[in-house]
Amino acid sequence: MKVVVLGASGETGRSIVSGLLESPDKFEITAVSRPSSLESKNNQTLKKLGVNLVGLDLDGPQDEWVRLFTGIDVVISAVNAAVLRAQIPIADAAKKAGVGRFIPCCFATACPPRGVMQVREIKEDVLDHIKKIYLPYTVIDVGWWYQISAPRLPSGRVDYAVAFPSDHIAGDGTAPVARTHLQDVGRYVARIIADPRTLNKMVFAYSEVISQGQVVDMLEKASGEHLDRNYISELELNSQVHSSQEALRLGDVSAIQGLWVAQYQLSWGIRGDNSPEHAKYLGYLDCKELYPDMTYITFEEYVKELLNGKAIRVYA
Ligand SMILES: NC(=O)c1ccc[n+]([C@@H]2O[C@H](COP(=O)([O-])OP(=O)(O)OC[C@H]3O[C@@H](n4cnc5c(N)ncnc54)[C@H](OP(=O)(O)O)[C@@H]3O)[C@@H](O)[C@H]2O)c1
């Protein structure tokens, strides 16, 4: 199966490439990178792994994208969240080239399409376009990464690996949260894209369901350290959303990060959107039902990795 991956040098993209390479199904992989990034360390690693590397800007000429996509079975987009809308003309090129399946960049938490998270709405705009042009697709969401689930410890011993510590517990910390080790994302993707049952469907591919309160309990027990519970209320999170929106309105584009962080916490931490039950309601197929044989890294194993100095920091 011939696969093109956009954003292959990134966090999700690298997991996808390694999942495809380790799969028993044979995938011929082409990674597309911005020409300015072709020499990056991550791209050089991809090359060494046998991935065919092509330089093309996301807003590059459409005929070049059509040429690249001609004869391709699956296009997977794992681009940075800041450039999601650039996928719309790329989806048009995929349609023109007759691509068998387009995986738009989702790979995040389950959430209602509109009115909850701004970043989700951009992803839904892309999906609306895909449906408008009848491009075969699969949406894959993976829950919250283990790698951004853990809080810091008072000793500082996990600081080396926790790029975005979850130091606050949203609400009372009991909302069920589907979570996945980043390394497993690509293994799920490899199964899903080779499966005809997932064509024109949304799939929720997650490993474990663990509330934020349980995450803190597990870290405390495994480390032997005491962790203060820093709760953040719905009211406080809503106020962060409003102040970020106001800053954006006044032209501070950097406020987008604060908006997304607060909206994510409201969605998975307070509303409980990112649970298998809600995902099913929203129309997702559940990977546990599709692939009951699939093994995965447990959160407990990740905590061991973290405490043993073996975890890998994301966006390093
Ligand atoms: N489930 C979770 O917990 C979780 C966490 C984080 C992100 N996500 C989701 O995962 C998806 C992919 O995000 P990611 O964080 O994995 O991506 P990322 O690592 O930030 O970026 C992926 C690639 O996008 C390319 N890119 C193209 N234009 C870019 C630009 N203007 N600025 C920066 N990079 C650009 C870069 O490749 P080249 O330099 O090679 O062109 C980069 O390596 C998103 O949908 C995001 O929402 C989910």
Tab-separated table of C-alpha atoms and ligand atoms in Angstrom:
chain	number	residue	atom	x	y	z
A	1	MET	CA	0.000	0.000	0.000
A	2	LYS	CA	1.416	3.400	-0.988
A	3	VAL	CA	1.108	6.027	1.730
A	4	VAL	CA	1.998	9.740	1.810
A	5	VAL	CA	2.433	11.309	5.259
A	6	LEU	CA	2.323	15.089	5.752
A	7	GLY	CA	3.999	16.337	8.928
A	8	ALA	CA	5.935	13.063	9.202
A	9	SER	CA	8.799	14.821	10.988
A	10	GLY	CA	6.514	15.915	13.835
A	11	GLU	CA	5.401	14.207	17.036
A	12	THR	CA	2.334	12.409	15.667
A	13	GLY	CA	3.943	11.984	12.236
A	14	ARG	CA	7.001	10.146	13.577
A	15	SER	CA	4.785	7.783	15.562
A	16	ILE	CA	2.739	7.119	12.414
A	17	VAL	CA	5.817	6.355	10.313
A	18	SER	CA	7.183	3.952	12.924
A	19	GLY	CA	3.748	2.280	13.288
A	20	LEU	CA	3.572	1.772	9.515
A	21	LEU	CA	7.131	0.429	9.362
A	22	GLU	CA	6.610	-2.107	12.140
A	23	SER	CA	3.267	-3.292	10.768
A	24	PRO	CA	3.009	-6.733	9.117
A	25	ASP	CA	1.113	-4.971	6.301
A	26	LYS	CA	3.647	-3.555	3.863
A	27	PHE	CA	3.539	0.213	3.415
A	28	GLU	CA	5.628	2.214	0.957
A	29	ILE	CA	5.991	5.581	2.672
A	30	THR	CA	6.607	9.033	1.237
A	31	ALA	CA	6.996	11.876	3.752
A	32	VAL	CA	6.284	15.446	2.679
A	33	SER	CA	8.147	18.215	4.434
A	34	ARG	CA	8.537	21.934	3.925
A	35	PRO	CA	11.615	22.416	1.720
A	36	SER	CA	13.081	24.554	4.514
A	37	SER	CA	12.923	21.531	6.888
A	38	LEU	CA	14.343	18.867	4.601
A	39	GLU	CA	17.693	18.803	6.378
A	40	SER	CA	16.209	18.626	9.883
A	41	LYS	CA	17.430	15.867	12.210
A	42	ASN	CA	14.013	14.209	12.250
A	43	ASN	CA	13.827	14.174	8.450
A	44	GLN	CA	17.313	12.713	8.182
A	45	THR	CA	16.217	9.947	10.578
A	46	LEU	CA	13.160	9.265	8.409
A	47	LYS	CA	15.413	8.957	5.362
A	48	LYS	CA	17.638	6.455	7.168
A	49	LEU	CA	14.524	4.405	7.936
A	50	GLY	CA	13.886	4.074	4.189
A	51	VAL	CA	11.194	6.737	3.907
A	52	ASN	CA	11.113	8.603	0.605
A	53	LEU	CA	11.389	12.316	1.471
A	54	VAL	CA	9.825	15.041	-0.689
A	55	GLY	CA	10.023	18.805	-0.135
A	56	LEU	CA	6.804	20.688	-0.876
A	57	ASP	CA	5.195	23.632	0.892
A	58	LEU	CA	1.628	23.077	2.080
A	59	ASP	CA	0.569	26.063	-0.025
A	60	GLY	CA	2.718	24.924	-2.971
A	61	PRO	CA	1.324	24.573	-6.524
A	62	GLN	CA	-1.690	22.260	-6.715
A	63	ASP	CA	-0.416	20.423	-9.795
A	64	GLU	CA	2.661	19.365	-7.797
A	65	TRP	CA	0.444	17.962	-5.064
A	66	VAL	CA	-1.711	16.161	-7.667
A	67	ARG	CA	1.417	14.666	-9.234
A	68	LEU	CA	2.686	13.566	-5.822
A	69	PHE	CA	-0.665	11.967	-4.931
A	70	THR	CA	-1.209	10.149	-8.234
A	71	GLY	CA	-1.178	6.385	-7.596
A	72	ILE	CA	-1.273	6.849	-3.802
A	73	ASP	CA	-3.635	4.692	-1.738
A	74	VAL	CA	-3.679	6.686	1.511
A	75	VAL	CA	-2.704	10.257	2.438
A	76	ILE	CA	-2.227	10.876	6.159
A	77	SER	CA	-1.982	14.430	7.446
A	78	ALA	CA	-0.268	15.011	10.793
A	79	VAL	CA	0.590	18.664	10.326
A	80	ASN	CA	1.079	21.183	13.106
A	81	ALA	CA	-2.237	22.482	14.507
A	82	ALA	CA	-1.390	26.054	13.410
A	83	VAL	CA	-1.667	25.103	9.718
A	84	LEU	CA	-4.775	22.913	9.685
A	85	ARG	CA	-6.655	24.996	7.101
A	86	ALA	CA	-3.852	24.444	4.575
A	87	GLN	CA	-5.257	20.912	4.240
A	88	ILE	CA	-8.277	22.156	2.249
A	89	PRO	CA	-6.497	22.704	-1.115
A	90	ILE	CA	-4.447	19.563	-0.403
A	91	ALA	CA	-7.687	17.568	-0.044
A	92	ASP	CA	-8.742	18.987	-3.438
A	93	ALA	CA	-5.464	17.741	-4.923
A	94	ALA	CA	-6.032	14.305	-3.346
A	95	LYS	CA	-9.502	14.177	-4.912
A	96	LYS	CA	-8.114	15.139	-8.341
A	97	ALA	CA	-5.424	12.467	-8.057
A	98	GLY	CA	-7.967	9.777	-7.074
A	99	VAL	CA	-6.438	9.010	-3.650
A	100	GLY	CA	-8.164	6.023	-2.023
A	101	ARG	CA	-8.411	7.501	1.473
A	102	PHE	CA	-7.490	10.796	3.135
A	103	ILE	CA	-6.790	10.933	6.869
A	104	PRO	CA	-7.142	14.583	7.902
A	105	CYS	CA	-5.120	15.822	10.852
A	106	CYS	CA	-7.184	15.075	13.972
A	107	PHE	CA	-5.327	12.670	16.320
A	108	ALA	CA	-6.684	14.430	19.376
A	109	THR	CA	-9.520	14.067	21.881
A	110	ALA	CA	-13.127	13.169	21.083
A	111	CYS	CA	-15.294	16.279	21.216
A	112	PRO	CA	-18.561	17.547	19.720
A	113	PRO	CA	-17.932	19.218	16.342
A	114	ARG	CA	-19.014	22.765	17.192
A	115	GLY	CA	-19.288	25.091	20.163
A	116	VAL	CA	-16.756	23.491	22.515
A	117	MET	CA	-13.203	23.861	21.154
A	118	GLN	CA	-12.033	26.320	18.523
A	119	VAL	CA	-9.293	23.979	17.268
A	120	ARG	CA	-11.871	21.223	16.819
A	121	GLU	CA	-14.003	23.573	14.721
A	122	ILE	CA	-11.086	24.140	12.317
A	123	LYS	CA	-10.685	20.370	11.985
A	124	GLU	CA	-14.446	20.083	11.328
A	125	ASP	CA	-14.226	22.791	8.627
A	126	VAL	CA	-11.618	20.631	6.891
A	127	LEU	CA	-13.824	17.548	7.306
A	128	ASP	CA	-16.860	19.418	5.929
A	129	HIS	CA	-14.801	20.225	2.838
A	130	ILE	CA	-13.678	16.602	2.468
A	131	LYS	CA	-17.325	15.509	2.549
A	132	LYS	CA	-18.351	18.278	0.143
A	133	ILE	CA	-15.958	16.911	-2.496
A	134	TYR	CA	-16.769	13.238	-1.671
A	135	LEU	CA	-13.141	12.454	-0.891
A	136	PRO	CA	-12.905	9.039	0.848
A	137	TYR	CA	-11.693	9.672	4.398
A	138	THR	CA	-11.165	8.330	7.908
A	139	VAL	CA	-11.039	10.520	11.009
A	140	ILE	CA	-8.773	9.137	13.728
A	141	ASP	CA	-8.814	10.557	17.242
A	142	VAL	CA	-6.584	9.106	19.926
A	143	GLY	CA	-7.521	10.701	23.245
A	144	TRP	CA	-5.014	12.624	25.371
A	145	TRP	CA	-1.348	11.563	25.120
A	146	TYR	CA	0.171	9.981	28.232
A	147	GLN	CA	3.143	12.292	27.548
A	148	ILE	CA	1.107	15.384	28.494
A	149	SER	CA	-0.959	13.758	31.243
A	150	ALA	CA	1.443	13.739	34.194
A	151	PRO	CA	1.955	16.493	36.767
A	152	ARG	CA	5.408	17.549	37.984
A	153	LEU	CA	6.719	15.887	41.148
A	154	PRO	CA	8.046	17.967	44.067
A	155	SER	CA	11.505	16.317	43.647
A	156	GLY	CA	11.705	17.509	40.032
A	157	ARG	CA	12.538	13.989	38.936
A	158	VAL	CA	10.141	13.899	35.957
A	159	ASP	CA	10.887	17.425	34.720
A	160	TYR	CA	13.290	16.022	32.088
A	161	ALA	CA	10.368	14.423	30.211
A	162	VAL	CA	7.212	16.349	31.031
A	163	ALA	CA	7.116	19.179	28.499
A	164	PHE	CA	3.581	20.282	29.412
A	165	PRO	CA	2.887	19.200	32.997
A	166	SER	CA	-0.733	18.652	33.989
A	167	ASP	CA	-0.345	20.516	37.272
A	168	HIS	CA	-4.052	21.370	37.574
A	169	ILE	CA	-6.985	19.058	38.084
A	170	ALA	CA	-10.036	20.314	36.210
A	171	GLY	CA	-13.261	20.211	38.234
A	172	ASP	CA	-13.210	17.401	40.780
A	173	GLY	CA	-10.864	15.289	38.642
A	174	THR	CA	-13.301	12.413	38.130
A	175	ALA	CA	-14.195	12.824	34.427
A	176	PRO	CA	-13.212	9.692	32.456
A	177	VAL	CA	-10.388	10.579	30.028
A	178	ALA	CA	-9.301	8.276	27.194
A	179	ARG	CA	-5.484	8.322	26.927
A	180	THR	CA	-2.807	6.822	24.666
A	181	HIS	CA	0.983	6.573	24.638
A	182	LEU	CA	2.190	8.648	21.671
A	183	GLN	CA	4.236	5.657	20.467
A	184	ASP	CA	1.022	3.622	20.075
A	185	VAL	CA	-0.727	6.230	17.891
A	186	GLY	CA	1.049	4.999	14.758
A	187	ARG	CA	0.319	1.352	15.564
A	188	TYR	CA	-3.401	2.153	15.689
A	189	VAL	CA	-3.134	4.148	12.453
A	190	ALA	CA	-1.480	1.215	10.638
A	191	ARG	CA	-4.399	-1.072	11.605
A	192	ILE	CA	-7.076	1.479	10.764
A	193	ILE	CA	-5.873	2.452	7.277
A	194	ALA	CA	-5.642	-1.190	6.190
A	195	ASP	CA	-9.204	-1.878	7.365
A	196	PRO	CA	-12.091	-1.431	4.888
A	197	ARG	CA	-14.574	-1.136	7.806
A	198	THR	CA	-13.130	2.260	8.728
A	199	LEU	CA	-13.596	3.913	5.320
A	200	ASN	CA	-15.656	7.134	5.593
A	201	LYS	CA	-15.913	6.655	9.358
A	202	MET	CA	-14.497	8.199	12.516
A	203	VAL	CA	-12.424	5.917	14.755
A	204	PHE	CA	-11.611	6.456	18.431
A	205	ALA	CA	-8.254	4.739	19.025
A	206	TYR	CA	-7.299	4.983	22.687
A	207	SER	CA	-5.522	2.745	25.152
A	208	GLU	CA	-6.828	3.440	28.668
A	209	VAL	CA	-9.511	5.507	30.369
A	210	ILE	CA	-8.088	7.285	33.431
A	211	SER	CA	-9.406	10.382	35.198
A	212	GLN	CA	-6.971	13.171	36.139
A	213	GLY	CA	-7.525	12.351	39.831
A	214	GLN	CA	-6.435	8.765	39.129
A	215	VAL	CA	-3.353	10.010	37.212
A	216	VAL	CA	-2.250	11.983	40.286
A	217	ASP	CA	-2.962	9.007	42.592
A	218	MET	CA	-0.875	6.704	40.342
A	219	LEU	CA	2.064	9.137	40.200
A	220	GLU	CA	1.928	9.595	43.967
A	221	LYS	CA	1.859	5.849	44.652
A	222	ALA	CA	4.612	4.955	42.155
A	223	SER	CA	6.959	7.768	43.226
A	224	GLY	CA	6.290	7.729	46.954
A	225	GLU	CA	6.054	11.533	46.822
A	226	HIS	CA	3.161	13.630	48.108
A	227	LEU	CA	1.373	15.709	45.474
A	228	ASP	CA	-0.798	18.717	46.275
A	229	ARG	CA	-4.103	18.635	44.403
A	230	ASN	CA	-4.415	21.942	42.555
A	231	TYR	CA	-8.034	22.036	41.446
A	232	ILE	CA	-9.207	24.463	38.787
A	233	SER	CA	-12.922	25.162	38.495
A	234	GLU	CA	-15.148	25.466	35.445
A	235	LEU	CA	-15.602	29.135	36.304
A	236	GLU	CA	-11.837	29.778	36.311
A	237	LEU	CA	-11.367	27.906	33.034
A	238	ASN	CA	-14.227	29.845	31.421
A	239	SER	CA	-12.625	33.060	32.591
A	240	GLN	CA	-9.313	31.962	30.942
A	241	VAL	CA	-11.252	31.273	27.734
A	242	HIS	CA	-12.832	34.743	27.822
A	243	SER	CA	-9.562	36.563	28.525
A	244	SER	CA	-7.794	34.651	25.704
A	245	GLN	CA	-10.636	35.456	23.314
A	246	GLU	CA	-10.432	39.130	24.302
A	247	ALA	CA	-6.630	39.164	23.759
A	248	LEU	CA	-7.116	37.548	20.341
A	249	ARG	CA	-9.748	40.154	19.468
A	250	LEU	CA	-7.198	42.854	20.318
A	251	GLY	CA	-4.669	41.255	17.949
A	252	ASP	CA	-2.506	39.153	20.305
A	253	VAL	CA	-2.194	36.004	18.197
A	254	SER	CA	-0.113	34.249	20.881
A	255	ALA	CA	-3.291	34.059	23.014
A	256	ILE	CA	-4.448	31.134	20.870
A	257	GLN	CA	-2.362	28.694	22.975
A	258	GLY	CA	-4.067	29.816	26.203
A	259	LEU	CA	-7.465	29.514	24.552
A	260	TRP	CA	-6.794	25.980	23.344
A	261	VAL	CA	-5.361	24.824	26.685
A	262	ALA	CA	-8.376	26.114	28.644
A	263	GLN	CA	-10.866	24.725	26.122
A	264	TYR	CA	-9.186	21.304	26.174
A	265	GLN	CA	-9.377	21.225	29.972
A	266	LEU	CA	-13.039	22.221	29.891
A	267	SER	CA	-13.774	19.597	27.245
A	268	TRP	CA	-12.027	16.529	28.647
A	269	GLY	CA	-11.718	17.568	32.291
A	270	ILE	CA	-15.127	19.092	33.020
A	271	ARG	CA	-17.532	18.062	30.253
A	272	GLY	CA	-16.063	14.557	29.920
A	273	ASP	CA	-16.208	14.737	26.109
A	274	ASN	CA	-13.170	12.504	25.633
A	275	SER	CA	-14.707	9.276	26.920
A	276	PRO	CA	-15.494	6.147	24.877
A	277	GLU	CA	-19.204	6.565	25.690
A	278	HIS	CA	-19.352	10.112	24.363
A	279	ALA	CA	-17.195	9.185	21.367
A	280	LYS	CA	-19.668	6.455	20.487
A	281	TYR	CA	-22.548	8.914	20.785
A	282	LEU	CA	-20.654	11.255	18.428
A	283	GLY	CA	-20.452	8.470	15.826
A	284	TYR	CA	-16.955	7.069	16.338
A	285	LEU	CA	-16.148	3.384	15.897
A	286	ASP	CA	-14.335	2.120	19.006
A	287	CYS	CA	-10.885	0.569	18.431
A	288	LYS	CA	-11.430	-1.832	21.337
A	289	GLU	CA	-14.328	-3.370	19.407
A	290	LEU	CA	-12.566	-3.228	16.015
A	291	TYR	CA	-9.261	-4.702	17.273
A	292	PRO	CA	-9.811	-6.644	20.512
A	293	ASP	CA	-6.401	-8.333	20.011
A	294	MET	CA	-4.479	-5.040	19.927
A	295	THR	CA	-1.882	-4.624	22.664
A	296	TYR	CA	-0.789	-1.225	23.948
A	297	ILE	CA	1.456	0.501	26.483
A	298	THR	CA	-0.430	0.906	29.764
A	299	PHE	CA	-0.347	4.147	31.742
A	300	GLU	CA	1.293	2.251	34.576
A	301	GLU	CA	4.109	1.229	32.210
A	302	TYR	CA	4.473	4.845	31.103
A	303	VAL	CA	4.754	5.985	34.740
A	304	LYS	CA	7.560	3.444	35.230
A	305	GLU	CA	9.306	4.775	32.097
A	306	LEU	CA	8.945	8.283	33.466
A	307	LEU	CA	10.291	7.472	36.923
A	308	ASN	CA	13.153	5.364	35.515
A	309	GLY	CA	14.449	8.241	33.402
A	310	LYS	CA	13.466	6.456	30.161
A	311	ALA	CA	10.575	8.624	28.959
A	312	ILE	CA	11.027	10.838	25.911
A	313	ARG	CA	10.106	14.511	26.098
A	314	VAL	CA	7.721	15.626	23.329
A	315	TYR	CA	8.629	18.633	21.136
A	316	ALA	CA	12.239	18.351	22.350
B	1	LIG	N1	-3.811	13.740	21.474
B	1	LIG	C1	-3.022	14.638	22.037
B	1	LIG	O1	-2.822	14.655	23.257
B	1	LIG	C2	-2.326	15.633	21.142
B	1	LIG	C3	-1.257	16.396	21.606
B	1	LIG	C4	-0.636	17.284	20.737
B	1	LIG	C5	-1.090	17.408	19.417
B	1	LIG	N2	-2.170	16.659	19.021
B	1	LIG	C6	-2.722	16.754	17.650
B	1	LIG	O2	-1.852	16.037	16.768
B	1	LIG	C7	-1.918	16.629	15.483
B	1	LIG	C8	-0.491	16.855	14.985
B	1	LIG	O3	0.166	17.707	15.889
B	1	LIG	P1	1.675	17.481	16.332
B	1	LIG	O4	1.807	18.263	17.595
B	1	LIG	O5	2.017	16.054	16.274
B	1	LIG	O6	2.450	18.245	15.167
B	1	LIG	P2	3.884	18.951	15.255
B	1	LIG	O7	4.865	17.963	15.751
B	1	LIG	O8	3.786	20.248	15.985
B	1	LIG	O9	4.127	19.333	13.724
B	1	LIG	C9	4.049	18.379	12.689
B	1	LIG	C10	4.774	18.881	11.457
B	1	LIG	O10	4.015	19.895	10.810
B	1	LIG	C11	4.879	20.471	9.834
B	1	LIG	N3	4.540	21.873	9.603
B	1	LIG	C12	4.044	22.373	8.450
B	1	LIG	N4	3.869	23.698	8.532
B	1	LIG	C13	4.244	24.061	9.766
B	1	LIG	C14	4.303	25.302	10.440
B	1	LIG	N5	3.925	26.445	9.866
B	1	LIG	N6	4.764	25.311	11.710
B	1	LIG	C15	5.159	24.166	12.317
B	1	LIG	N7	5.130	22.955	11.706
B	1	LIG	C16	4.679	22.908	10.444
B	1	LIG	C17	6.314	20.271	10.363
B	1	LIG	O11	6.973	19.409	9.444
B	1	LIG	P3	8.136	19.939	8.480
B	1	LIG	O12	8.955	20.908	9.274
B	1	LIG	O13	8.881	18.674	8.158
B	1	LIG	O14	7.454	20.540	7.316
B	1	LIG	C18	6.100	19.560	11.693
B	1	LIG	O15	7.103	18.596	11.975
B	1	LIG	C19	-2.755	17.904	15.621
B	1	LIG	O16	-4.044	17.635	15.147
B	1	LIG	C20	-2.813	18.154	17.104
B	1	LIG	O17	-4.030	18.752	17.496
B	1	LIG	C21	-2.761	15.780	19.841
